[in-house]
PDB file of C-alpha atoms in Angstrom:
ATOM      1  CA  UNK A   1     127.955  96.593  82.446  1.00  0.00           C
ATOM      2  CA  UNK A   2     127.539  97.976  85.930  1.00  0.00           C
ATOM      3  CA  UNK A   3     125.192  96.307  88.422  1.00  0.00           C
ATOM      4  CA  UNK A   4     124.126  98.019  91.637  1.00  0.00           C
ATOM      5  CA  UNK A   5     122.410  96.144  94.457  1.00  0.00           C
ATOM      6  CA  UNK A   6     120.664  97.994  97.286  1.00  0.00           C
ATOM      7  CA  UNK A   7     119.541  96.745 100.697  1.00  0.00           C
ATOM      8  CA  UNK A   8     117.199  96.748 102.486  1.00  0.00           C
ATOM      9  CA  UNK A   9     114.180  97.309 100.247  1.00  0.00           C
ATOM     10  CA  UNK A  10     112.179  98.636 103.206  1.00  0.00           C
ATOM     11  CA  UNK A  11     113.341 100.114 106.496  1.00  0.00           C
ATOM     12  CA  UNK A  12     111.367 101.389 109.465  1.00  0.00           C
ATOM     13  CA  UNK A  13     113.118 103.475 112.109  1.00  0.00           C
ATOM     14  CA  UNK A  14     111.937 105.213 115.259  1.00  0.00           C
ATOM     15  CA  UNK A  15     112.125 108.989 115.064  1.00  0.00           C
ATOM     16  CA  UNK A  16     115.462 110.146 116.401  1.00  0.00           C
ATOM     17  CA  UNK A  17     117.258 106.884 115.640  1.00  0.00           C
ATOM     18  CA  UNK A  18     119.738 106.355 112.794  1.00  0.00           C
ATOM     19  CA  UNK A  19     119.086 104.707 109.439  1.00  0.00           C
ATOM     20  CA  UNK A  20     121.646 102.958 107.235  1.00  0.00           C
ATOM     21  CA  UNK A  21     121.157 101.909 103.612  1.00  0.00           C
ATOM     22  CA  UNK A  22     123.804  99.874 101.801  1.00  0.00           C
ATOM     23  CA  UNK A  23     124.713  99.447  98.141  1.00  0.00           C
ATOM     24  CA  UNK A  24     127.219  97.274  96.341  1.00  0.00           C
ATOM     25  CA  UNK A  25     128.487  97.750  92.789  1.00  0.00           C
ATOM     26  CA  UNK A  26     130.197  95.434  90.335  1.00  0.00           C
ATOM     27  CA  UNK A  27     132.324  97.657  88.072  1.00  0.00           C
ATOM     28  CA  UNK A  28     135.642  98.488  89.709  1.00  0.00           C
ATOM     29  CA  UNK A  29     135.955 101.458  87.310  1.00  0.00           C
ATOM     30  CA  UNK A  30     132.965 103.215  88.899  1.00  0.00           C
ATOM     31  CA  UNK A  31     134.053 106.341  90.719  1.00  0.00           C
ATOM     32  CA  UNK A  32     130.973 108.490  91.293  1.00  0.00           C
ATOM     33  CA  UNK A  33     128.236 107.502  93.738  1.00  0.00           C
ATOM     34  CA  UNK A  34     125.203 109.748  94.253  1.00  0.00           C
ATOM     35  CA  UNK A  35     122.233 109.215  96.558  1.00  0.00           C
ATOM     36  CA  UNK A  36     118.762 110.437  95.631  1.00  0.00           C
ATOM     37  CA  UNK A  37     115.622 110.939  97.734  1.00  0.00           C
ATOM     38  CA  UNK A  38     112.259 110.515  96.044  1.00  0.00           C
ATOM     39  CA  UNK A  39     109.010 111.610  97.645  1.00  0.00           C
ATOM     40  CA  UNK A  40     105.709 110.188  96.487  1.00  0.00           C
ATOM     41  CA  UNK A  41     104.756 111.303  92.992  1.00  0.00           C
ATOM     42  CA  UNK A  42     107.869 113.441  92.534  1.00  0.00           C
ATOM     43  CA  UNK A  43     111.186 113.183  90.761  1.00  0.00           C
ATOM     44  CA  UNK A  44     114.333 112.101  92.655  1.00  0.00           C
ATOM     45  CA  UNK A  45     116.439 114.812  94.281  1.00  0.00           C
ATOM     46  CA  UNK A  46     120.160 114.523  94.940  1.00  0.00           C
ATOM     47  CA  UNK A  47     120.921 114.557  98.662  1.00  0.00           C
ATOM     48  CA  UNK A  48     124.624 113.698  98.713  1.00  0.00           C
ATOM     49  CA  UNK A  49     127.294 112.230  96.474  1.00  0.00           C
ATOM     50  CA  UNK A  50     130.834 110.928  96.806  1.00  0.00           C
ATOM     51  CA  UNK A  51     133.726 110.341  94.450  1.00  0.00           C
ATOM     52  CA  UNK A  52     136.203 107.520  94.781  1.00  0.00           C
ATOM     53  CA  UNK A  53     139.055 109.752  95.901  1.00  0.00           C
ATOM     54  CA  UNK A  54     137.422 110.146  99.343  1.00  0.00           C
ATOM     55  CA  UNK A  55     136.147 107.581 101.862  1.00  0.00           C
ATOM     56  CA  UNK A  56     133.495 109.606 103.657  1.00  0.00           C
ATOM     57  CA  UNK A  57     131.441 112.737 103.155  1.00  0.00           C
ATOM     58  CA  UNK A  58     129.053 114.461 105.563  1.00  0.00           C
ATOM     59  CA  UNK A  59     126.325 117.048 105.185  1.00  0.00           C
ATOM     60  CA  UNK A  60     124.579 117.817 108.483  1.00  0.00           C
ATOM     61  CA  UNK A  61     122.585 114.665 109.406  1.00  0.00           C
ATOM     62  CA  UNK A  62     123.516 112.783 106.238  1.00  0.00           C
ATOM     63  CA  UNK A  63     126.759 110.953 105.537  1.00  0.00           C
ATOM     64  CA  UNK A  64     127.997 108.582 102.854  1.00  0.00           C
ATOM     65  CA  UNK A  65     130.872 106.128 103.240  1.00  0.00           C
ATOM     66  CA  UNK A  66     132.712 104.348 100.434  1.00  0.00           C
ATOM     67  CA  UNK A  67     134.802 101.181 100.550  1.00  0.00           C
ATOM     68  CA  UNK A  68     136.450 100.802  97.142  1.00  0.00           C
ATOM     69  CA  UNK A  69     138.137  97.540  98.000  1.00  0.00           C
ATOM     70  CA  UNK A  70     134.857  95.879  98.908  1.00  0.00           C
ATOM     71  CA  UNK A  71     132.935  97.843  96.253  1.00  0.00           C
ATOM     72  CA  UNK A  72     130.230  99.046  98.566  1.00  0.00           C
ATOM     73  CA  UNK A  73     128.939 102.383  99.799  1.00  0.00           C
ATOM     74  CA  UNK A  74     126.404 103.334 102.447  1.00  0.00           C
ATOM     75  CA  UNK A  75     124.051 106.177 103.340  1.00  0.00           C
ATOM     76  CA  UNK A  76     123.762 107.118 107.003  1.00  0.00           C
ATOM     77  CA  UNK A  77     120.977 109.352 108.312  1.00  0.00           C
ATOM     78  CA  UNK A  78     121.232 110.372 111.964  1.00  0.00           C
ATOM     79  CA  UNK A  79     118.575 111.867 114.246  1.00  0.00           C
ATOM     80  CA  UNK A  80     115.861 110.859 111.799  1.00  0.00           C
ATOM     81  CA  UNK A  81     112.781 113.033 111.404  1.00  0.00           C
ATOM     82  CA  UNK A  82     109.339 112.330 109.890  1.00  0.00           C
ATOM     83  CA  UNK A  83     110.267 114.313 106.772  1.00  0.00           C
ATOM     84  CA  UNK A  84     113.038 111.790 106.083  1.00  0.00           C
ATOM     85  CA  UNK A  85     110.346 109.276 105.104  1.00  0.00           C
ATOM     86  CA  UNK A  86     110.790 108.652 101.362  1.00  0.00           C
ATOM     87  CA  UNK A  87     112.339 106.239  98.876  1.00  0.00           C
ATOM     88  CA  UNK A  88     116.122 106.462  98.628  1.00  0.00           C
ATOM     89  CA  UNK A  89     118.138 105.370  95.580  1.00  0.00           C
ATOM     90  CA  UNK A  90     121.847 104.827  95.255  1.00  0.00           C
ATOM     91  CA  UNK A  91     123.608 104.980  91.900  1.00  0.00           C
ATOM     92  CA  UNK A  92     127.036 104.460  90.373  1.00  0.00           C
ATOM     93  CA  UNK A  93     128.857 105.840  87.367  1.00  0.00           C
ATOM     94  CA  UNK A  94     132.344 106.248  85.975  1.00  0.00           C
ATOM     95  CA  UNK A  95     133.853 109.209  84.205  1.00  0.00           C
ATOM     96  CA  UNK A  96     134.269 107.180  81.049  1.00  0.00           C
ATOM     97  CA  UNK A  97     130.651 106.071  80.758  1.00  0.00           C
ATOM     98  CA  UNK A  98     129.199 109.179  79.170  1.00  0.00           C
ATOM     99  CA  UNK A  99     127.699 110.148  82.535  1.00  0.00           C
ATOM    100  CA  UNK A 100     125.375 107.166  82.569  1.00  0.00           C
ATOM    101  CA  UNK A 101     124.093 106.321  86.031  1.00  0.00           C
ATOM    102  CA  UNK A 102     123.154 102.790  87.102  1.00  0.00           C
ATOM    103  CA  UNK A 103     120.602 102.862  89.912  1.00  0.00           C
ATOM    104  CA  UNK A 104     119.849 100.520  92.773  1.00  0.00           C
ATOM    105  CA  UNK A 105     116.292  99.302  93.251  1.00  0.00           C
ATOM    106  CA  UNK A 106     115.484 101.707  96.082  1.00  0.00           C
ATOM    107  CA  UNK A 107     114.813 101.627  99.835  1.00  0.00           C
ATOM    108  CA  UNK A 108     111.508 102.772 101.261  1.00  0.00           C
ATOM    109  CA  UNK A 109     112.352 104.460 104.572  1.00  0.00           C
ATOM    110  CA  UNK A 110     109.571 105.025 107.078  1.00  0.00           C
ATOM    111  CA  UNK A 111     110.176 107.110 110.203  1.00  0.00           C
ATOM    112  CA  UNK A 112     107.889 106.103 113.050  1.00  0.00           C
ATOM    113  CA  UNK A 113     106.896 109.068 115.247  1.00  0.00           C
TER     114      UNK A 113
ATOM    115  CA  UNK B   1     112.685 119.689  90.482  1.00  0.00           C
ATOM    116  CA  UNK B   2     114.894 122.623  89.480  1.00  0.00           C
ATOM    117  CA  UNK B   3     114.431 124.026  86.027  1.00  0.00           C
ATOM    118  CA  UNK B   4     113.130 120.859  84.400  1.00  0.00           C
ATOM    119  CA  UNK B   5     109.476 120.596  83.435  1.00  0.00           C
ATOM    120  CA  UNK B   6     107.617 117.545  82.234  1.00  0.00           C
ATOM    121  CA  UNK B   7     104.129 117.577  80.891  1.00  0.00           C
ATOM    122  CA  UNK B   8     101.579 116.327  81.388  1.00  0.00           C
ATOM    123  CA  UNK B   9     101.798 114.885  84.910  1.00  0.00           C
ATOM    124  CA  UNK B  10      99.293 112.120  84.064  1.00  0.00           C
ATOM    125  CA  UNK B  11      98.682 110.695  80.613  1.00  0.00           C
ATOM    126  CA  UNK B  12      96.233 108.054  79.454  1.00  0.00           C
ATOM    127  CA  UNK B  13      96.368 106.387  76.059  1.00  0.00           C
ATOM    128  CA  UNK B  14      94.719 103.483  74.333  1.00  0.00           C
ATOM    129  CA  UNK B  15      96.770 100.445  73.449  1.00  0.00           C
ATOM    130  CA  UNK B  16      98.343 100.736  69.994  1.00  0.00           C
ATOM    131  CA  UNK B  17      98.647 104.517  70.008  1.00  0.00           C
ATOM    132  CA  UNK B  18     101.932 106.404  69.972  1.00  0.00           C
ATOM    133  CA  UNK B  19     102.338 109.070  72.645  1.00  0.00           C
ATOM    134  CA  UNK B  20     104.939 111.806  73.121  1.00  0.00           C
ATOM    135  CA  UNK B  21     106.136 112.974  76.530  1.00  0.00           C
ATOM    136  CA  UNK B  22     107.522 116.461  76.860  1.00  0.00           C
ATOM    137  CA  UNK B  23     110.718 117.466  78.707  1.00  0.00           C
ATOM    138  CA  UNK B  24     112.025 121.026  78.810  1.00  0.00           C
ATOM    139  CA  UNK B  25     114.923 122.487  80.805  1.00  0.00           C
ATOM    140  CA  UNK B  26     116.091 126.062  81.322  1.00  0.00           C
ATOM    141  CA  UNK B  27     119.338 125.142  83.063  1.00  0.00           C
ATOM    142  CA  UNK B  28     121.450 125.516  79.915  1.00  0.00           C
ATOM    143  CA  UNK B  29     122.504 121.886  80.295  1.00  0.00           C
ATOM    144  CA  UNK B  30     123.998 120.019  77.359  1.00  0.00           C
ATOM    145  CA  UNK B  31     123.099 116.505  78.496  1.00  0.00           C
ATOM    146  CA  UNK B  32     119.567 115.126  78.898  1.00  0.00           C
ATOM    147  CA  UNK B  33     118.224 111.703  79.836  1.00  0.00           C
ATOM    148  CA  UNK B  34     115.039 109.663  79.911  1.00  0.00           C
ATOM    149  CA  UNK B  35     114.425 107.018  82.558  1.00  0.00           C
ATOM    150  CA  UNK B  36     111.603 104.609  83.162  1.00  0.00           C
ATOM    151  CA  UNK B  37     110.598 103.733  86.728  1.00  0.00           C
ATOM    152  CA  UNK B  38     108.621 100.624  87.649  1.00  0.00           C
ATOM    153  CA  UNK B  39     107.802  99.485  91.189  1.00  0.00           C
ATOM    154  CA  UNK B  40     110.707  97.608  92.750  1.00  0.00           C
ATOM    155  CA  UNK B  41     113.015  98.089  89.746  1.00  0.00           C
ATOM    156  CA  UNK B  42     114.592 101.463  90.322  1.00  0.00           C
ATOM    157  CA  UNK B  43     115.304 103.729  87.363  1.00  0.00           C
ATOM    158  CA  UNK B  44     116.305 102.342  83.994  1.00  0.00           C
ATOM    159  CA  UNK B  45     117.866 104.444  81.234  1.00  0.00           C
ATOM    160  CA  UNK B  46     115.924 104.636  77.971  1.00  0.00           C
ATOM    161  CA  UNK B  47     117.837 107.218  75.916  1.00  0.00           C
ATOM    162  CA  UNK B  48     120.337 109.970  76.567  1.00  0.00           C
ATOM    163  CA  UNK B  49     121.705 112.917  74.641  1.00  0.00           C
ATOM    164  CA  UNK B  50     124.991 114.641  75.329  1.00  0.00           C
ATOM    165  CA  UNK B  51     124.524 117.406  72.788  1.00  0.00           C
ATOM    166  CA  UNK B  52     121.974 118.816  70.361  1.00  0.00           C
ATOM    167  CA  UNK B  53     121.243 116.620  67.342  1.00  0.00           C
ATOM    168  CA  UNK B  54     122.873 113.596  68.943  1.00  0.00           C
ATOM    169  CA  UNK B  55     121.490 110.843  71.182  1.00  0.00           C
ATOM    170  CA  UNK B  56     122.297 107.263  72.195  1.00  0.00           C
ATOM    171  CA  UNK B  57     120.276 104.260  73.269  1.00  0.00           C
ATOM    172  CA  UNK B  58     120.225 103.364  76.917  1.00  0.00           C
ATOM    173  CA  UNK B  59     119.529  99.977  78.443  1.00  0.00           C
ATOM    174  CA  UNK B  60     115.865  99.676  77.431  1.00  0.00           C
ATOM    175  CA  UNK B  61     115.453 101.680  74.200  1.00  0.00           C
ATOM    176  CA  UNK B  62     113.249  99.194  72.329  1.00  0.00           C
ATOM    177  CA  UNK B  63     109.829 100.660  71.583  1.00  0.00           C
ATOM    178  CA  UNK B  64     110.915 104.245  72.269  1.00  0.00           C
ATOM    179  CA  UNK B  65     112.216 107.104  70.134  1.00  0.00           C
ATOM    180  CA  UNK B  66     113.633 110.555  70.893  1.00  0.00           C
ATOM    181  CA  UNK B  67     114.759 113.726  69.185  1.00  0.00           C
ATOM    182  CA  UNK B  68     117.086 116.527  70.286  1.00  0.00           C
ATOM    183  CA  UNK B  69     116.554 119.433  67.911  1.00  0.00           C
ATOM    184  CA  UNK B  70     116.919 122.085  70.597  1.00  0.00           C
ATOM    185  CA  UNK B  71     119.211 122.258  73.600  1.00  0.00           C
ATOM    186  CA  UNK B  72     116.340 122.808  76.022  1.00  0.00           C
ATOM    187  CA  UNK B  73     114.016 120.087  74.737  1.00  0.00           C
ATOM    188  CA  UNK B  74     114.223 116.283  74.649  1.00  0.00           C
ATOM    189  CA  UNK B  75     110.830 114.711  73.844  1.00  0.00           C
ATOM    190  CA  UNK B  76     110.264 110.974  74.232  1.00  0.00           C
ATOM    191  CA  UNK B  77     107.834 109.039  72.037  1.00  0.00           C
ATOM    192  CA  UNK B  78     106.439 105.796  73.367  1.00  0.00           C
ATOM    193  CA  UNK B  79     105.509 103.787  70.296  1.00  0.00           C
ATOM    194  CA  UNK B  80     103.006 100.990  69.873  1.00  0.00           C
ATOM    195  CA  UNK B  81     105.979  98.619  69.702  1.00  0.00           C
ATOM    196  CA  UNK B  82     106.633  99.088  73.431  1.00  0.00           C
ATOM    197  CA  UNK B  83     105.060  95.992  74.959  1.00  0.00           C
ATOM    198  CA  UNK B  84     104.492  97.285  78.469  1.00  0.00           C
ATOM    199  CA  UNK B  85     104.398 101.099  78.329  1.00  0.00           C
ATOM    200  CA  UNK B  86     102.543 101.797  81.581  1.00  0.00           C
ATOM    201  CA  UNK B  87     105.136 103.337  83.913  1.00  0.00           C
ATOM    202  CA  UNK B  88     106.443 106.521  85.520  1.00  0.00           C
ATOM    203  CA  UNK B  89     108.764 108.374  83.128  1.00  0.00           C
ATOM    204  CA  UNK B  90     111.468 110.695  84.398  1.00  0.00           C
ATOM    205  CA  UNK B  91     113.535 113.194  82.475  1.00  0.00           C
ATOM    206  CA  UNK B  92     116.868 114.469  83.772  1.00  0.00           C
ATOM    207  CA  UNK B  93     119.632 116.815  82.692  1.00  0.00           C
ATOM    208  CA  UNK B  94     123.243 117.521  83.609  1.00  0.00           C
ATOM    209  CA  UNK B  95     125.848 120.087  82.593  1.00  0.00           C
ATOM    210  CA  UNK B  96     127.557 117.679  80.190  1.00  0.00           C
ATOM    211  CA  UNK B  97     129.573 119.376  77.487  1.00  0.00           C
ATOM    212  CA  UNK B  98     132.422 116.909  77.673  1.00  0.00           C
ATOM    213  CA  UNK B  99     133.205 117.495  81.329  1.00  0.00           C
ATOM    214  CA  UNK B 100     135.969 115.261  82.644  1.00  0.00           C
ATOM    215  CA  UNK B 101     133.984 114.155  85.677  1.00  0.00           C
ATOM    216  CA  UNK B 102     130.433 112.876  86.011  1.00  0.00           C
ATOM    217  CA  UNK B 103     128.044 115.749  86.667  1.00  0.00           C
ATOM    218  CA  UNK B 104     125.014 115.761  88.910  1.00  0.00           C
ATOM    219  CA  UNK B 105     121.806 114.768  87.186  1.00  0.00           C
ATOM    220  CA  UNK B 106     118.743 116.854  88.028  1.00  0.00           C
ATOM    221  CA  UNK B 107     115.332 115.291  87.588  1.00  0.00           C
ATOM    222  CA  UNK B 108     111.983 116.613  86.488  1.00  0.00           C
ATOM    223  CA  UNK B 109     108.704 115.809  88.293  1.00  0.00           C
ATOM    224  CA  UNK B 110     107.848 112.885  86.014  1.00  0.00           C
ATOM    225  CA  UNK B 111     104.936 111.803  83.826  1.00  0.00           C
ATOM    226  CA  UNK B 112     102.810 108.834  84.782  1.00  0.00           C
ATOM    227  CA  UNK B 113     101.676 107.071  81.609  1.00  0.00           C
ATOM    228  CA  UNK B 114      98.818 104.593  81.730  1.00  0.00           C
ATOM    229  CA  UNK B 115      97.950 102.598  78.643  1.00  0.00           C
ATOM    230  CA  UNK B 116      94.434 101.211  78.727  1.00  0.00           C
TER     231      UNK B 116
END
Protein backbone atom coordinates (compact mmCIF):
# COMPACT_ATOMS: atom_id res chain seq x y z
CA UNK A 1 0.00 0.00 0.00
CA UNK A 2 0.84 3.67 -0.11
CA UNK A 3 3.17 5.22 2.48
CA UNK A 4 3.47 8.97 2.92
CA UNK A 5 6.28 10.56 4.94
CA UNK A 6 6.12 14.20 6.02
CA UNK A 7 8.88 16.50 7.28
CA UNK A 8 9.48 18.39 9.46
CA UNK A 9 7.18 17.43 12.32
CA UNK A 10 7.46 20.94 13.78
CA UNK A 11 8.41 24.21 12.14
CA UNK A 12 8.75 27.70 13.58
CA UNK A 13 8.94 30.68 11.24
CA UNK A 14 9.17 34.42 11.79
CA UNK A 15 6.09 36.30 10.65
CA UNK A 16 6.56 37.41 7.07
CA UNK A 17 9.05 34.67 6.21
CA UNK A 18 8.28 31.60 4.08
CA UNK A 19 7.53 28.08 5.28
CA UNK A 20 8.12 24.85 3.35
CA UNK A 21 6.76 21.42 4.26
CA UNK A 22 7.82 18.33 2.31
CA UNK A 23 6.21 14.95 1.70
CA UNK A 24 7.36 11.83 -0.08
CA UNK A 25 5.16 8.96 -1.27
CA UNK A 26 5.90 5.37 -2.21
CA UNK A 27 3.22 4.36 -4.74
CA UNK A 28 4.12 5.54 -8.23
CA UNK A 29 0.43 5.17 -9.19
CA UNK A 30 -0.60 7.98 -6.83
CA UNK A 31 -1.83 10.98 -8.76
CA UNK A 32 -3.77 13.20 -6.37
CA UNK A 33 -2.08 15.15 -3.58
CA UNK A 34 -4.13 17.36 -1.25
CA UNK A 35 -2.92 19.49 1.65
CA UNK A 36 -5.07 20.05 4.73
CA UNK A 37 -4.84 22.62 7.53
CA UNK A 38 -6.10 21.63 10.96
CA UNK A 39 -6.65 24.13 13.75
CA UNK A 40 -6.80 23.01 17.35
CA UNK A 41 -9.88 20.96 18.14
CA UNK A 42 -11.27 21.19 14.60
CA UNK A 43 -11.48 18.99 11.55
CA UNK A 44 -8.94 19.36 8.70
CA UNK A 45 -9.76 21.78 5.90
CA UNK A 46 -8.46 21.48 2.35
CA UNK A 47 -6.19 24.39 1.45
CA UNK A 48 -4.79 23.27 -1.91
CA UNK A 49 -4.43 20.15 -4.01
CA UNK A 50 -2.54 19.05 -7.11
CA UNK A 51 -2.90 16.28 -9.64
CA UNK A 52 -0.01 14.54 -11.32
CA UNK A 53 -0.61 16.16 -14.70
CA UNK A 54 0.77 19.48 -13.38
CA UNK A 55 4.03 20.35 -11.60
CA UNK A 56 2.96 23.42 -9.64
CA UNK A 57 -0.19 25.11 -8.44
CA UNK A 58 -0.61 28.46 -6.68
CA UNK A 59 -3.39 30.08 -4.70
CA UNK A 60 -2.42 33.51 -3.36
CA UNK A 61 0.25 32.89 -0.66
CA UNK A 62 0.08 29.10 -0.94
CA UNK A 63 1.73 26.93 -3.57
CA UNK A 64 2.29 23.21 -4.03
CA UNK A 65 5.00 21.64 -6.19
CA UNK A 66 5.13 18.04 -7.38
CA UNK A 67 8.10 16.01 -8.59
CA UNK A 68 6.74 12.72 -9.93
CA UNK A 69 10.13 11.31 -10.76
CA UNK A 70 11.37 11.74 -7.21
CA UNK A 71 7.92 11.02 -5.74
CA UNK A 72 7.80 14.06 -3.54
CA UNK A 73 5.62 17.14 -3.21
CA UNK A 74 5.93 20.28 -1.12
CA UNK A 75 3.75 23.01 0.38
CA UNK A 76 5.07 26.56 0.25
CA UNK A 77 3.54 29.37 2.31
CA UNK A 78 4.89 32.86 1.64
CA UNK A 79 4.53 36.03 3.71
CA UNK A 80 3.41 33.98 6.70
CA UNK A 81 0.88 35.42 9.13
CA UNK A 82 -0.07 34.44 12.70
CA UNK A 83 -3.28 32.82 11.43
CA UNK A 84 -1.16 30.36 9.44
CA UNK A 85 -0.23 28.67 12.73
CA UNK A 86 -1.82 25.20 12.63
CA UNK A 87 -1.05 21.56 11.86
CA UNK A 88 -0.67 20.79 8.16
CA UNK A 89 -1.19 17.33 6.63
CA UNK A 90 -0.26 16.09 3.21
CA UNK A 91 -2.00 13.11 1.62
CA UNK A 92 -1.83 10.95 -1.49
CA UNK A 93 -4.33 8.93 -3.47
CA UNK A 94 -4.81 7.38 -6.88
CA UNK A 95 -7.91 7.29 -9.02
CA UNK A 96 -8.05 3.53 -8.76
CA UNK A 97 -8.01 3.34 -4.97
CA UNK A 98 -11.66 4.03 -4.30
CA UNK A 99 -10.76 7.58 -3.25
CA UNK A 100 -8.81 6.39 -0.24
CA UNK A 101 -6.37 8.98 1.06
CA UNK A 102 -3.12 8.09 2.83
CA UNK A 103 -2.02 10.88 5.15
CA UNK A 104 1.35 12.06 6.36
CA UNK A 105 1.94 12.44 10.08
CA UNK A 106 1.51 16.22 10.12
CA UNK A 107 3.62 19.35 10.62
CA UNK A 108 2.93 21.75 13.45
CA UNK A 109 3.66 25.22 12.06
CA UNK A 110 4.14 28.09 14.48
CA UNK A 111 4.41 31.67 13.23
CA UNK A 112 6.43 33.85 15.57
CA UNK A 113 5.16 37.46 15.66
CA UNK B 1 -16.53 22.07 8.43
CA UNK B 2 -19.03 22.46 5.59
CA UNK B 3 -22.23 20.50 5.83
CA UNK B 4 -20.89 17.67 7.97
CA UNK B 5 -21.92 17.42 11.61
CA UNK B 6 -20.54 15.10 14.24
CA UNK B 7 -21.99 14.67 17.66
CA UNK B 8 -21.18 14.85 20.42
CA UNK B 9 -17.95 16.89 20.43
CA UNK B 10 -16.71 15.14 23.60
CA UNK B 11 -17.69 11.66 24.70
CA UNK B 12 -16.72 9.71 27.80
CA UNK B 13 -17.33 6.00 28.25
CA UNK B 14 -16.33 3.30 30.66
CA UNK B 15 -14.05 0.53 29.51
CA UNK B 16 -15.99 -2.41 28.07
CA UNK B 17 -18.93 -0.37 26.80
CA UNK B 18 -19.84 0.03 23.14
CA UNK B 19 -20.33 3.60 21.95
CA UNK B 20 -21.75 5.01 18.71
CA UNK B 21 -20.48 8.21 17.10
CA UNK B 22 -22.80 10.15 14.85
CA UNK B 23 -21.94 11.61 11.43
CA UNK B 24 -24.46 13.42 9.24
CA UNK B 25 -23.93 15.31 5.98
CA UNK B 26 -26.26 17.48 3.91
CA UNK B 27 -23.92 17.80 0.94
CA UNK B 28 -25.64 15.05 -1.06
CA UNK B 29 -22.34 13.17 -1.16
CA UNK B 30 -22.28 9.48 -1.99
CA UNK B 31 -19.00 8.63 -0.27
CA UNK B 32 -18.33 8.85 3.48
CA UNK B 33 -15.32 7.98 5.62
CA UNK B 34 -14.24 7.51 9.21
CA UNK B 35 -10.73 8.32 10.37
CA UNK B 36 -8.99 8.00 13.69
CA UNK B 37 -6.41 10.61 14.72
CA UNK B 38 -3.78 10.01 17.39
CA UNK B 39 -0.98 12.42 18.32
CA UNK B 40 1.96 12.13 15.93
CA UNK B 41 0.26 9.52 13.71
CA UNK B 42 -1.79 11.55 11.30
CA UNK B 43 -5.17 10.26 10.16
CA UNK B 44 -5.83 6.57 9.70
CA UNK B 45 -8.81 5.19 7.77
CA UNK B 46 -11.21 3.00 9.74
CA UNK B 47 -14.09 2.39 7.32
CA UNK B 48 -15.44 3.98 4.17
CA UNK B 49 -18.64 3.78 2.17
CA UNK B 50 -19.00 4.68 -1.47
CA UNK B 51 -22.76 4.22 -1.62
CA UNK B 52 -25.75 3.49 0.58
CA UNK B 53 -25.89 -0.04 1.99
CA UNK B 54 -22.26 -0.70 1.12
CA UNK B 55 -19.03 -0.14 3.07
CA UNK B 56 -15.46 -1.44 3.17
CA UNK B 57 -12.82 -1.84 5.84
CA UNK B 58 -10.01 0.65 5.96
CA UNK B 59 -6.57 0.15 7.44
CA UNK B 60 -7.59 -0.16 11.10
CA UNK B 61 -11.13 -1.61 11.12
CA UNK B 62 -10.65 -4.10 13.97
CA UNK B 63 -12.88 -3.27 16.93
CA UNK B 64 -15.13 -0.94 14.93
CA UNK B 65 -18.39 -1.35 13.03
CA UNK B 66 -20.43 0.91 10.74
CA UNK B 67 -23.73 1.06 8.91
CA UNK B 68 -24.88 3.07 5.89
CA UNK B 69 -28.66 2.83 5.76
CA UNK B 70 -29.15 6.41 4.61
CA UNK B 71 -27.13 8.53 2.22
CA UNK B 72 -26.69 11.33 4.74
CA UNK B 73 -25.71 9.22 7.74
CA UNK B 74 -22.70 7.01 8.53
CA UNK B 75 -22.54 6.12 12.24
CA UNK B 76 -19.46 4.48 13.73
CA UNK B 77 -19.64 2.08 16.68
CA UNK B 78 -16.55 1.63 18.80
CA UNK B 79 -16.91 -1.80 20.35
CA UNK B 80 -15.39 -3.23 23.50
CA UNK B 81 -13.06 -5.22 21.25
CA UNK B 82 -11.15 -2.04 20.34
CA UNK B 83 -8.10 -2.21 22.58
CA UNK B 84 -7.20 1.46 22.64
CA UNK B 85 -10.33 3.46 21.76
CA UNK B 86 -9.35 6.84 23.23
CA UNK B 87 -8.74 9.11 20.22
CA UNK B 88 -10.10 11.93 18.07
CA UNK B 89 -12.52 10.57 15.46
CA UNK B 90 -13.13 12.39 12.20
CA UNK B 91 -15.84 11.81 9.64
CA UNK B 92 -15.49 12.96 6.04
CA UNK B 93 -17.46 12.86 2.81
CA UNK B 94 -16.82 13.33 -0.89
CA UNK B 95 -18.97 13.44 -4.02
CA UNK B 96 -18.13 9.84 -4.95
CA UNK B 97 -20.67 8.20 -7.21
CA UNK B 98 -18.07 6.47 -9.33
CA UNK B 99 -16.27 9.63 -10.40
CA UNK B 100 -13.23 8.96 -12.55
CA UNK B 101 -10.96 11.19 -10.49
CA UNK B 102 -10.41 11.41 -6.74
CA UNK B 103 -12.76 13.96 -5.21
CA UNK B 104 -12.03 16.35 -2.38
CA UNK B 105 -12.83 14.99 1.04
CA UNK B 106 -14.57 17.39 3.43
CA UNK B 107 -14.22 16.80 7.14
CA UNK B 108 -16.52 17.25 10.08
CA UNK B 109 -15.45 18.88 13.37
CA UNK B 110 -14.60 15.57 15.05
CA UNK B 111 -15.55 13.73 18.24
CA UNK B 112 -13.03 13.27 21.02
CA UNK B 113 -13.68 9.92 22.70
CA UNK B 114 -12.17 9.18 26.10
CA UNK B 115 -12.53 5.73 27.58
CA UNK B 116 -12.04 5.68 31.33
